[in-house]
Amino acid sequence: MFPAAFDYHAPQSLGEALTLLAANADAKLIAGGHSLLPAMKLRLAQPAALIDINRIKDLAYIRPEGDEIAIGALTTHHAIATSDLLSRQATALAEAAQVLADVQVRNRGTIGGALAHADPAADYPAAVLALDAAFVVASPQGRRRVAAADWFTGPFFTALQPGEILVEVRIPARQSGQAGTYRKFVRRVCDYAIVGVAVRLAADATGCCTDARVALTGTGDVAYRATATEAALVGQPLKRAVIRAAAQQAVAGVQVAEDAYVPAAYRANLARVETERAIAAAAARLGA
């Protein structure tokens, strides 16, 4: 199908984009367009105007800033997947980008677009939760910072307010004694995750876990931190039995999603299995 008629704008700066967004209440921002355009073709979305922000070149970057890594919202998945800096400092995010969709999407899609879309089975949500990321959003009134824990408010809903644009993602740099990973189970190559698990662990010299962040995507109606699993790890040696017992809590208190392909019981068991594997992989990188 063809989309409904719409106006098209291509601002050259963030200020111009914010002005256009304020003047067009029914407008949608577009960057890679891999989520919005299919919805428009099916007429599930019928924005009166599109504001194409691809020409705002100063929103595409990956750079260290103090004790954080700053990532511009227009940075492509490919740039994140191939970044040496992110591979070292934010491993779960880089590994999530490496298995996200297909080559075409990775080359054109952007981290800002994916996080603003907030698909509950997308790869980035688990990674940014496990990495304790923060999002910087801009509006005509200025900028504000939103913790990843407060960003995902429901399936396809975020803390982004009308008139705001997500401009940057900030990731705490990896500290000594930390390691992470991202694992994803799919029905077919390039699919959204049936279950995706992101982990960042910290351990002391004896191999005892001093901090654990474990986040899942594809499992519930939004990505979430598996806090019961985290609590079962902290203060314990990162041994197989401890990891296995902790992973059994991966869906504690969660209404597990189901669909025509994946029953809830199967997804719940898979979440436990993939959580165990992800924690074990991160622990191995720590030498535990």
Short mmCIF file of C-alpha atoms in Angstrom, two decimals:
data_model
loop_
_atom_site.label_atom_id
_atom_site.label_comp_id
_atom_site.label_asym_id
_atom_site.label_seq_id
_atom_site.Cartn_x
_atom_site.Cartn_y
_atom_site.Cartn_z
CA MET A 1 0.00 0.00 0.00
CA PHE A 2 0.91 3.64 -0.31
CA PRO A 3 1.03 5.95 2.71
CA ALA A 4 -1.45 8.76 3.15
CA ALA A 5 -0.35 12.20 1.92
CA PHE A 6 2.04 14.10 4.19
CA ASP A 7 4.23 17.19 4.23
CA TYR A 8 7.99 16.71 4.25
CA HIS A 9 10.62 18.79 6.04
CA ALA A 10 14.40 18.33 6.11
CA PRO A 11 15.91 20.61 8.78
CA GLN A 12 19.65 21.28 8.77
CA SER A 13 20.00 21.86 12.51
CA LEU A 14 18.55 20.68 15.80
CA GLY A 15 17.06 24.12 16.47
CA GLU A 16 15.27 24.07 13.12
CA ALA A 17 13.95 20.56 13.82
CA LEU A 18 12.60 21.62 17.21
CA THR A 19 10.90 24.64 15.66
CA LEU A 20 9.28 22.48 12.99
CA LEU A 21 8.15 19.96 15.59
CA ALA A 22 6.57 22.70 17.69
CA ALA A 23 4.75 24.08 14.64
CA ASN A 24 3.45 20.68 13.46
CA ALA A 25 1.65 18.93 16.29
CA ASP A 26 0.89 15.84 14.18
CA ALA A 27 4.40 15.49 12.74
CA LYS A 28 6.67 12.49 13.18
CA LEU A 29 10.44 12.50 13.22
CA ILE A 30 12.16 10.15 10.80
CA ALA A 31 15.77 9.00 10.75
CA GLY A 32 16.33 5.45 9.45
CA GLY A 33 12.59 4.97 8.96
CA HIS A 34 12.61 1.19 9.29
CA SER A 35 9.78 1.18 11.82
CA LEU A 36 7.79 4.24 10.77
CA LEU A 37 7.65 3.76 6.99
CA PRO A 38 6.17 0.23 7.06
CA ALA A 39 3.50 1.46 9.49
CA MET A 40 2.74 4.38 7.17
CA LYS A 41 2.45 2.08 4.15
CA LEU A 42 -0.09 -0.01 6.04
CA ARG A 43 -1.76 3.24 7.20
CA LEU A 44 -1.33 2.23 10.80
CA ALA A 45 0.41 5.60 11.13
CA GLN A 46 -0.76 8.65 9.20
CA PRO A 47 1.33 11.65 10.29
CA ALA A 48 0.44 14.97 8.72
CA ALA A 49 4.14 15.73 8.27
CA LEU A 50 7.52 14.03 8.40
CA ILE A 51 10.54 15.83 9.82
CA ASP A 52 13.63 14.13 8.39
CA ILE A 53 16.52 14.73 10.80
CA ASN A 54 19.19 12.88 8.83
CA ARG A 55 20.85 16.10 7.71
CA ILE A 56 21.67 17.11 11.29
CA LYS A 57 25.22 15.78 11.06
CA ASP A 58 26.31 16.78 14.56
CA LEU A 59 23.98 14.15 16.07
CA ALA A 60 26.09 11.21 14.83
CA TYR A 61 29.13 10.42 17.01
CA ILE A 62 30.64 8.04 19.56
CA ARG A 63 33.11 9.68 21.94
CA PRO A 64 34.38 9.48 25.52
CA GLU A 65 33.29 12.31 27.79
CA GLY A 66 34.66 12.05 31.32
CA ASP A 67 33.55 8.76 32.83
CA GLU A 68 30.84 8.24 30.19
CA ILE A 69 30.59 7.33 26.52
CA ALA A 70 28.39 9.78 24.58
CA ILE A 71 26.52 8.45 21.55
CA GLY A 72 24.63 10.78 19.23
CA ALA A 73 21.06 9.79 18.45
CA LEU A 74 21.75 9.57 14.70
CA THR A 75 24.60 7.10 15.15
CA THR A 76 23.85 4.03 13.05
CA HIS A 77 23.64 0.50 14.38
CA HIS A 78 26.60 -0.39 12.15
CA ALA A 79 28.75 2.32 13.73
CA ILE A 80 27.87 1.01 17.20
CA ALA A 81 28.46 -2.62 16.21
CA THR A 82 31.92 -1.86 14.82
CA SER A 83 33.08 0.68 17.42
CA ASP A 84 36.26 -0.44 19.18
CA LEU A 85 35.49 1.99 22.00
CA LEU A 86 32.05 0.52 22.65
CA SER A 87 33.29 -3.03 22.26
CA ARG A 88 35.69 -2.36 25.14
CA GLN A 89 33.65 0.01 27.29
CA ALA A 90 30.00 -0.98 26.66
CA THR A 91 30.21 -4.54 25.40
CA ALA A 92 26.53 -5.38 25.78
CA LEU A 93 25.51 -2.45 23.56
CA ALA A 94 28.01 -3.28 20.83
CA GLU A 95 26.97 -6.94 20.85
CA ALA A 96 23.29 -6.00 20.72
CA ALA A 97 23.96 -3.88 17.62
CA GLN A 98 25.85 -6.74 15.97
CA VAL A 99 22.77 -9.01 16.01
CA LEU A 100 20.16 -6.32 15.40
CA ALA A 101 18.02 -7.02 12.30
CA ASP A 102 19.98 -7.28 9.02
CA VAL A 103 22.81 -5.48 7.23
CA GLN A 104 20.50 -3.00 5.49
CA VAL A 105 18.82 -1.97 8.73
CA ARG A 106 22.12 -1.76 10.59
CA ASN A 107 23.53 0.54 7.92
CA ARG A 108 20.59 2.98 7.95
CA GLY A 109 18.85 2.59 11.28
CA THR A 110 19.84 4.73 14.26
CA ILE A 111 20.09 4.16 17.98
CA GLY A 112 17.91 7.19 18.70
CA GLY A 113 15.16 5.99 16.41
CA ALA A 114 15.20 2.50 17.89
CA LEU A 115 15.06 3.74 21.49
CA ALA A 116 12.33 6.28 20.73
CA HIS A 117 10.29 3.56 19.01
CA ALA A 118 10.73 1.30 22.09
CA ASP A 119 9.65 -2.02 20.64
CA PRO A 120 9.36 -4.40 23.62
CA ALA A 121 11.30 -7.10 21.72
CA ALA A 122 14.09 -4.83 20.44
CA ASP A 123 17.71 -5.45 21.38
CA TYR A 124 18.87 -2.07 22.70
CA PRO A 125 16.42 -1.76 25.63
CA ALA A 126 18.01 -4.63 27.57
CA ALA A 127 21.50 -3.32 26.85
CA VAL A 128 20.84 0.25 28.00
CA LEU A 129 19.17 -1.00 31.17
CA ALA A 130 22.04 -3.33 32.02
CA LEU A 131 24.55 -0.55 31.32
CA ASP A 132 22.67 2.02 33.43
CA ALA A 133 22.43 4.40 30.48
CA ALA A 134 20.86 7.83 30.44
CA PHE A 135 19.12 9.65 27.60
CA VAL A 136 19.45 13.33 26.80
CA VAL A 137 16.37 14.91 25.23
CA ALA A 138 16.08 18.41 23.80
CA SER A 139 13.12 20.78 23.57
CA PRO A 140 12.70 24.52 22.96
CA GLN A 141 13.01 24.92 26.75
CA GLY A 142 16.41 23.22 26.91
CA ARG A 143 17.69 19.74 27.67
CA ARG A 144 16.94 17.15 30.31
CA ARG A 145 18.38 13.79 31.23
CA VAL A 146 16.27 10.64 31.67
CA ALA A 147 17.57 7.44 33.24
CA ALA A 148 17.09 4.29 31.19
CA ALA A 149 15.14 2.85 34.12
CA ASP A 150 12.53 5.61 33.62
CA TRP A 151 12.50 5.62 29.82
CA PHE A 152 10.35 2.62 28.85
CA THR A 153 6.84 3.33 30.13
CA GLY A 154 4.96 0.70 28.11
CA PRO A 155 5.02 -1.17 24.80
CA PHE A 156 6.10 1.45 22.22
CA PHE A 157 5.80 4.22 24.84
CA THR A 158 8.63 6.21 26.42
CA ALA A 159 9.22 9.18 28.70
CA LEU A 160 9.73 11.38 25.61
CA GLN A 161 7.27 14.28 25.77
CA PRO A 162 5.57 16.13 22.86
CA GLY A 163 7.98 18.57 21.25
CA GLU A 164 11.09 16.74 22.50
CA ILE A 165 13.81 15.03 20.48
CA LEU A 166 16.13 12.34 21.79
CA VAL A 167 19.60 13.68 20.98
CA GLU A 168 22.10 11.55 22.92
CA VAL A 169 22.63 8.31 24.81
CA ARG A 170 25.21 8.28 27.60
CA ILE A 171 26.75 5.05 28.88
CA PRO A 172 28.93 4.78 32.00
CA ALA A 173 32.35 3.58 30.90
CA ARG A 174 33.40 0.11 32.00
CA GLN A 175 35.31 0.07 35.25
CA SER A 176 38.13 -2.26 36.24
CA GLY A 177 36.69 -5.60 37.33
CA GLN A 178 33.58 -5.33 35.13
CA ALA A 179 32.51 -7.35 32.11
CA GLY A 180 29.33 -7.72 30.09
CA THR A 181 27.60 -9.40 27.19
CA TYR A 182 24.35 -9.62 25.22
CA ARG A 183 22.67 -12.83 24.10
CA LYS A 184 19.64 -13.17 21.87
CA PHE A 185 17.43 -16.11 20.91
CA VAL A 186 15.39 -15.76 17.72
CA ARG A 187 13.07 -17.93 15.64
CA ARG A 188 14.78 -16.88 12.41
CA VAL A 189 17.89 -14.87 11.62
CA CYS A 190 17.15 -11.10 11.67
CA ASP A 191 13.99 -11.52 13.78
CA TYR A 192 13.19 -9.59 16.91
CA ALA A 193 14.23 -11.37 20.08
CA ILE A 194 12.06 -14.08 21.56
CA VAL A 195 14.33 -13.48 24.53
CA GLY A 196 17.32 -11.16 24.75
CA VAL A 197 19.55 -10.84 27.82
CA ALA A 198 22.11 -8.14 28.60
CA VAL A 199 24.51 -8.43 31.53
CA ARG A 200 27.14 -6.32 33.23
CA LEU A 201 28.93 -7.92 36.18
CA ALA A 202 31.61 -6.78 38.60
CA ALA A 203 33.72 -9.05 40.76
CA ASP A 204 36.54 -8.69 43.25
CA ALA A 205 39.91 -10.43 43.13
CA THR A 206 38.48 -13.59 44.71
CA GLY A 207 35.79 -13.96 42.03
CA CYS A 208 32.98 -12.84 44.32
CA CYS A 209 30.28 -10.80 42.57
CA THR A 210 30.20 -7.22 43.82
CA ASP A 211 27.60 -5.87 41.40
CA ALA A 212 25.20 -7.38 38.88
CA ARG A 213 22.94 -5.82 36.30
CA VAL A 214 20.80 -8.23 34.29
CA ALA A 215 18.13 -7.01 31.87
CA LEU A 216 15.76 -8.87 29.55
CA THR A 217 13.92 -7.90 26.40
CA GLY A 218 11.22 -9.78 24.47
CA THR A 219 10.01 -11.44 27.65
CA GLY A 220 7.41 -9.02 29.03
CA ASP A 221 5.50 -6.00 27.80
CA VAL A 222 8.62 -3.85 28.33
CA ALA A 223 12.31 -4.56 28.86
CA TYR A 224 13.12 -4.92 32.56
CA ARG A 225 15.85 -5.50 35.12
CA ALA A 226 15.80 -8.98 36.63
CA THR A 227 16.32 -7.67 40.15
CA ALA A 228 15.79 -11.03 41.88
CA THR A 229 18.51 -12.56 39.72
CA GLU A 230 20.82 -9.65 40.50
CA ALA A 231 20.25 -9.99 44.23
CA ALA A 232 21.00 -13.71 44.08
CA LEU A 233 24.39 -13.01 42.48
CA VAL A 234 25.74 -10.15 44.59
CA GLY A 235 27.98 -11.33 47.39
CA GLN A 236 28.31 -14.82 45.91
CA PRO A 237 31.13 -16.53 44.00
CA LEU A 238 30.36 -16.60 40.28
CA LYS A 239 30.25 -20.38 40.14
CA ARG A 240 28.00 -22.53 37.98
CA ALA A 241 25.57 -23.50 40.74
CA VAL A 242 25.17 -19.90 41.91
CA ILE A 243 24.63 -18.64 38.36
CA ARG A 244 22.08 -21.37 37.61
CA ALA A 245 20.11 -20.68 40.78
CA ALA A 246 20.13 -16.93 40.14
CA ALA A 247 18.95 -17.40 36.55
CA GLN A 248 15.89 -19.27 37.77
CA GLN A 249 14.63 -15.90 39.07
CA ALA A 250 14.84 -14.21 35.64
CA VAL A 251 11.06 -13.94 35.21
CA ALA A 252 10.09 -13.52 38.87
CA GLY A 253 7.10 -11.20 39.10
CA VAL A 254 6.87 -10.78 35.31
CA GLN A 255 3.78 -11.37 33.17
CA VAL A 256 5.56 -13.35 30.45
CA ALA A 257 4.49 -12.53 26.90
CA GLU A 258 3.10 -15.12 24.52
CA ASP A 259 2.08 -15.15 20.88
CA ALA A 260 1.07 -17.54 18.11
CA TYR A 261 4.63 -18.91 17.88
CA VAL A 262 5.85 -18.86 21.48
CA PRO A 263 3.76 -19.97 24.49
CA ALA A 264 4.44 -18.12 27.73
CA ALA A 265 5.79 -21.23 29.48
CA TYR A 266 8.31 -21.84 26.71
CA ARG A 267 9.43 -18.19 26.71
CA ALA A 268 9.79 -18.21 30.50
CA ASN A 269 11.99 -21.30 30.41
CA LEU A 270 14.02 -19.85 27.56
CA ALA A 271 14.51 -16.64 29.56
CA ARG A 272 15.99 -18.65 32.43
CA VAL A 273 18.27 -20.62 30.10
CA GLU A 274 19.50 -17.56 28.19
CA THR A 275 20.01 -15.61 31.41
CA GLU A 276 22.19 -18.39 32.78
CA ARG A 277 24.23 -18.47 29.57
CA ALA A 278 24.64 -14.69 29.48
CA ILE A 279 25.76 -14.48 33.11
CA ALA A 280 28.17 -17.37 32.59
CA ALA A 281 29.64 -15.66 29.51
CA ALA A 282 30.16 -12.39 31.38
CA ALA A 283 31.66 -14.25 34.35
CA ALA A 284 34.08 -16.03 32.00
CA ARG A 285 35.26 -12.67 30.72
CA LEU A 286 36.00 -11.72 34.30
CA GLY A 287 38.00 -14.90 34.72
CA ALA A 288 35.61 -16.09 37.41
#
